[in-house]
Short mmCIF file of C-alpha atoms in Angstrom, two decimals:
data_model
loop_
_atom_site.label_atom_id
_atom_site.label_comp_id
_atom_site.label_asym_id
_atom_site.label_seq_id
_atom_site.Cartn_x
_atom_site.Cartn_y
_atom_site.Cartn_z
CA UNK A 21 3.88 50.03 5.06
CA UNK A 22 2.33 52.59 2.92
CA UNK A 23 3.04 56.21 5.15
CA UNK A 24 2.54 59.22 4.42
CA UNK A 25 4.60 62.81 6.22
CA UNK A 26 3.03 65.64 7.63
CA UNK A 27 4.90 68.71 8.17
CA UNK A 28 4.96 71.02 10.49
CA UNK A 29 3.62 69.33 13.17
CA UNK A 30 2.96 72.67 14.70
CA UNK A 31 2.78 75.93 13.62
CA UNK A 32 2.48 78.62 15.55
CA UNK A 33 1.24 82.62 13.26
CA UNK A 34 0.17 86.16 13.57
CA UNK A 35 -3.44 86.64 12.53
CA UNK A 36 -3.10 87.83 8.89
CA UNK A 37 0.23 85.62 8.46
CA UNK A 38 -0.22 82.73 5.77
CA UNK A 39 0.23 79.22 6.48
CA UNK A 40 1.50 75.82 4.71
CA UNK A 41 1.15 72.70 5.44
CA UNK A 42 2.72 69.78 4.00
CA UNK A 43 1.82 66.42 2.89
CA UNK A 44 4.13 64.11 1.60
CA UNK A 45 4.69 60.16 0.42
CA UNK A 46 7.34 58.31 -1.00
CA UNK A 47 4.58 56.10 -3.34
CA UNK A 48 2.26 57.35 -5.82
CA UNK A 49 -1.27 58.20 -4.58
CA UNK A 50 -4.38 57.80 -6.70
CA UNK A 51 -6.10 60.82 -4.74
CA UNK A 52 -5.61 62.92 -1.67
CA UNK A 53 -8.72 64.01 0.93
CA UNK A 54 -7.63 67.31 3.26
CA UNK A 55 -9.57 67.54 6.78
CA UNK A 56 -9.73 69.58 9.19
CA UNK A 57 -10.63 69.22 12.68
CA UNK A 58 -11.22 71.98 15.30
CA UNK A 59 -10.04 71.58 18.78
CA UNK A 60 -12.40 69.24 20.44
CA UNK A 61 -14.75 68.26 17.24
CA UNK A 62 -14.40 65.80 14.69
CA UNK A 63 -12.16 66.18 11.04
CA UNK A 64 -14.72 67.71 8.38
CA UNK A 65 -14.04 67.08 4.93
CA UNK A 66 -12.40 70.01 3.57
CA UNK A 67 -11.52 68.87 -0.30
CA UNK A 68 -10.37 66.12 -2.82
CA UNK A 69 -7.40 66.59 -5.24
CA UNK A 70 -7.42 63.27 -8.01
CA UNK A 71 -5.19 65.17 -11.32
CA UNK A 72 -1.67 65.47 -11.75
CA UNK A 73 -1.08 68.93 -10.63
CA UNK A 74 -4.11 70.15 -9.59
CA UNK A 75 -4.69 73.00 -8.04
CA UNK A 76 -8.22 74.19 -6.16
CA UNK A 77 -8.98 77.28 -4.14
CA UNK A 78 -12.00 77.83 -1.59
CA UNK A 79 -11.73 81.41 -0.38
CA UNK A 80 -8.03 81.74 1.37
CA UNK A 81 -7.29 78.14 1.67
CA UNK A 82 -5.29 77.32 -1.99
CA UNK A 83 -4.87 73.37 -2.46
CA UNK A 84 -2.00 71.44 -4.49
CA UNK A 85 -1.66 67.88 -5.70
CA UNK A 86 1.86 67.60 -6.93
CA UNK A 87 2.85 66.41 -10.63
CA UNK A 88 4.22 63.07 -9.57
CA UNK A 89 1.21 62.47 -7.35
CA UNK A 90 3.47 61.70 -4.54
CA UNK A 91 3.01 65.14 -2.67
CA UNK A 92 0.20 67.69 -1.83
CA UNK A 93 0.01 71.14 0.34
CA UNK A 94 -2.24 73.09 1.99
CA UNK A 95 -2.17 77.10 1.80
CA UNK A 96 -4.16 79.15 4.23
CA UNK A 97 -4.21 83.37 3.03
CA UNK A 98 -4.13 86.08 5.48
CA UNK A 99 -5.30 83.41 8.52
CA UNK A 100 -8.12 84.14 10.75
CA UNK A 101 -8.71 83.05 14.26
CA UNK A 102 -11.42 80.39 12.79
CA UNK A 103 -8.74 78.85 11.02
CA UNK A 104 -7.15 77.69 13.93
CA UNK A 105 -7.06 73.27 14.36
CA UNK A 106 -5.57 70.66 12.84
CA UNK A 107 -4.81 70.07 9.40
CA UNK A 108 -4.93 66.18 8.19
CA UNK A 109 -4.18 65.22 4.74
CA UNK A 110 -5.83 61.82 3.87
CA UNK A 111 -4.20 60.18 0.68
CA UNK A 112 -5.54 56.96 -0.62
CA UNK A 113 -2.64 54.72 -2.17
CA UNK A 114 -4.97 52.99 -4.47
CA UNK A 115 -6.36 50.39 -1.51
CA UNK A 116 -9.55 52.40 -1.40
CA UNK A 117 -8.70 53.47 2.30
CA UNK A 118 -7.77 56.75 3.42
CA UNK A 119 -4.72 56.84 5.36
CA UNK A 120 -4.48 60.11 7.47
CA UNK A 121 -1.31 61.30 8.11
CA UNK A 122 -0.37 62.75 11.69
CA UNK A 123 -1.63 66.53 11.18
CA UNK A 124 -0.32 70.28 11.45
CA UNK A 125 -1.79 71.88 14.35
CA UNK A 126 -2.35 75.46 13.51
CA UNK A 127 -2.69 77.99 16.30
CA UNK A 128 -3.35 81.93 15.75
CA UNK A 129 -1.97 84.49 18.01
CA UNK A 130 -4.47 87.64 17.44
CA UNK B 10 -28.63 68.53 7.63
CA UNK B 11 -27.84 65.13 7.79
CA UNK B 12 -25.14 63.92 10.66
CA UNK B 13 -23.71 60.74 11.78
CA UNK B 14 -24.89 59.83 15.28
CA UNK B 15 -22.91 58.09 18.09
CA UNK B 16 -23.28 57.07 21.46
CA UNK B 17 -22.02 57.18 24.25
CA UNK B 18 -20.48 60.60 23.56
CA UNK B 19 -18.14 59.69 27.09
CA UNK B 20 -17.24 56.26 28.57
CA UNK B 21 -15.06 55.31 31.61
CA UNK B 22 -14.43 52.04 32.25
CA UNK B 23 -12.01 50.15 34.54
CA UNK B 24 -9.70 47.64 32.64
CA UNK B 25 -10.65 44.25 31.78
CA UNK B 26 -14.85 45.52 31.68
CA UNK B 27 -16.30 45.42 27.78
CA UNK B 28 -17.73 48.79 26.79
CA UNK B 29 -19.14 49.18 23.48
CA UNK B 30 -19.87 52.01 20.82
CA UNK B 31 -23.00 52.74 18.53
CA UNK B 32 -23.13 54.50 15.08
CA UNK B 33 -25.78 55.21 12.90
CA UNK B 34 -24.49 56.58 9.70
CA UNK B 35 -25.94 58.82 7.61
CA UNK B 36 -29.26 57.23 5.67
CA UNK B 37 -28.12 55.45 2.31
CA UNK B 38 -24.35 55.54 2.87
CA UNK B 39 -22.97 51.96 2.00
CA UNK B 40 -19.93 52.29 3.47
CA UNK B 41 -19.20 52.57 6.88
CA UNK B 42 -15.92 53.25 9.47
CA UNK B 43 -14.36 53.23 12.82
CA UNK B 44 -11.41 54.92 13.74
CA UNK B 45 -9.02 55.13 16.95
CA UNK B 46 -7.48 58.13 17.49
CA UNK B 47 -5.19 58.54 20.19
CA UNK B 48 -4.30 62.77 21.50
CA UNK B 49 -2.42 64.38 19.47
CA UNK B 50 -2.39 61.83 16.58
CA UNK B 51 -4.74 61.11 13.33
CA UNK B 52 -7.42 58.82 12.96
CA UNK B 53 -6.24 55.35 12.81
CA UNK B 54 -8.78 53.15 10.57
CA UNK B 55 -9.92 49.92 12.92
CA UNK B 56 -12.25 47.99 10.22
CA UNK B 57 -14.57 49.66 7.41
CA UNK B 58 -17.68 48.00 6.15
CA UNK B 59 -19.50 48.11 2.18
CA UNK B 60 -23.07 47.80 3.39
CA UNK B 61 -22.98 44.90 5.90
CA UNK B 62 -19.66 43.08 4.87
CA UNK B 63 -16.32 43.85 6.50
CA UNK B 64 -13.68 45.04 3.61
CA UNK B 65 -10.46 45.78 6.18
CA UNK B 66 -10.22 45.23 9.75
CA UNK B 67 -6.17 44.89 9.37
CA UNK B 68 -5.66 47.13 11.98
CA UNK B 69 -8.53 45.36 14.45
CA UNK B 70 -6.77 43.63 17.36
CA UNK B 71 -9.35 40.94 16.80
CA UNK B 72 -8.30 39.48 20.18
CA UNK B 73 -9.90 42.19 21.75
CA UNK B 74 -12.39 44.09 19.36
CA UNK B 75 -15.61 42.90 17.19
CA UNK B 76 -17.46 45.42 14.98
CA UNK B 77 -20.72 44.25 13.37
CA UNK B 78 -23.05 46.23 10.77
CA UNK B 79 -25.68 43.44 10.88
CA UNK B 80 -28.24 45.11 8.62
CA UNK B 81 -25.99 47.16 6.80
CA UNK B 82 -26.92 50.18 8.52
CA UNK B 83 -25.93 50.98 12.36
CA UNK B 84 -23.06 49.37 13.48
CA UNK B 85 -21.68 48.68 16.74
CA UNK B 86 -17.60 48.58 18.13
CA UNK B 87 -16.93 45.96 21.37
CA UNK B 88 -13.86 46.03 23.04
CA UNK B 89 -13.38 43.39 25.81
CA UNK B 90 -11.71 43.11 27.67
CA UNK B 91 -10.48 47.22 27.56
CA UNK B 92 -6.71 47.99 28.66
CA UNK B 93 -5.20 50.82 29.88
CA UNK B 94 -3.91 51.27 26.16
CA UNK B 95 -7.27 51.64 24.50
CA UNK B 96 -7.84 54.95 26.03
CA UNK B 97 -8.41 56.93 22.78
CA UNK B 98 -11.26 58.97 20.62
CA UNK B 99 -13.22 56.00 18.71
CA UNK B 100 -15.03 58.14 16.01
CA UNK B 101 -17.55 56.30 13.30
CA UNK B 102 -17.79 58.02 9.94
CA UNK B 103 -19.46 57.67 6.78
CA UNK B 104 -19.36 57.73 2.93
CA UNK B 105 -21.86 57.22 0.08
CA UNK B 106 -19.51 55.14 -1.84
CA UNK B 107 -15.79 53.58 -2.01
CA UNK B 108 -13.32 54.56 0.94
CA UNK B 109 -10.62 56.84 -0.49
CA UNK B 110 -13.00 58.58 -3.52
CA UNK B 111 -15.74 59.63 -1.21
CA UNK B 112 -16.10 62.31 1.10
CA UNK B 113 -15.91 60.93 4.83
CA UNK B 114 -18.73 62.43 7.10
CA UNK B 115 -17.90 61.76 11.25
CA UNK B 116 -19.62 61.39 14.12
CA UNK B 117 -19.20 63.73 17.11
CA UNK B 118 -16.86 60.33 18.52
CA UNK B 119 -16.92 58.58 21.89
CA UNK B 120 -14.07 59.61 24.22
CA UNK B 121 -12.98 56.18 26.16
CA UNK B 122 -10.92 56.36 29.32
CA UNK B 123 -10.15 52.97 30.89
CA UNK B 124 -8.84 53.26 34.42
#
């Protein structure tokens, strides 16, 4: 079936360290959705990445949609303590469904 | 601001009883979704409705689960009989359009424990 990989599955940082997270598939997508989802709440809608190497920022967090379409990544700047949850990427493989892949739990140590 | 509602926000049940889940999305979204998601894991998609018609429920154990969205508008998840296995985070989201282009909004989720 039509996966997608997640990695790290944890990740563990200083406040002020950056963090990456990894999405990746072996198929090409037609678009990729990042959530994220605080401990105990619900994922919120973070961004959507459609173009061949596109690239959006909002604040710290820098977002990547690989050339191929196949892979996508997540960079947190300087991370705060709100930045701490987990990190799902969503990509739809052109079923119009979002598959969401199994998440990077970020925790901060101050 | 607009949220999706759902209730109950907490359900125990013992195995075998049917429980079931509400979820009013947010007014004039067309499409509609439950998920499963177990600890630790991402949402799982269970069935996803375009206004009141079902457009994937691949992943339903239709043995055991129903959905409806009779009017296009609330919808509601049945599980019966539950097993120990369905102990999980059923959250209900929304979009305004097609899954996978629109922006998913979701519900606070009801946390199932079957005993």
């Amino acid at each position: 079936g039509q996966q997608v990989m997640q990695i790290p599955q944890y990740q563990h940082v200083q406040e002020g360290e950056d963090f990456t997270t990894y999405c990746n598939s072996s198929t090409t997508l037609s678009n990729i959705q990042w959530y994220k989802q605080r401990p105990g709440g619900h994922p919120v809608f973070l961004i959507q990445l459609v173009k061949s190497g596109e690239v959006k920022k909002q604040k710290r967090l820098t977002f990547q949609f690989g050339e191929a379409k196949k892979n996508s990544s997540l960079h947190i700047t300087a991370t705060q303590t709100t930045d701490v949850g987990t990190y799902f990427c969503a990509p739809n493989f052109g079923n119009e469904k979002l598959t969401f892949g199994t998440g990077t739990r970020l925790t901060i140590i101050p | 601001e607009a949220e999706v509602a759902q209730s109950p926000r907490y359900k125990i049940t013992e195995k075998s009883q049917a429980v079931a889940f509400w979820c009013d999305p947010i007014s004039g979204h067309a499409t509609l979704y439950w998920y499963r998601q177990i600890l630790g894991q991402g949402p799982e998609l269970l069935v996803q409705f375009q206004d009141e018609s079902v457009v994937d429920d691949s992943q339903l154990p239709k043995d055991r689960f129903s959905a409806e969205r009779l009017k296009g508008v609330d919808s509601t998840l049945k599980i019966q009989p539950a097993e120990l296995g369905d102990s999980a985070m059923y959250l209900c989201a929304s979009s305004l359009g097609l899954a996978g282009l629109d922006e998913q909004f979701f519900g606070p989720g009801t946390r199932l424990t079957v005993l």
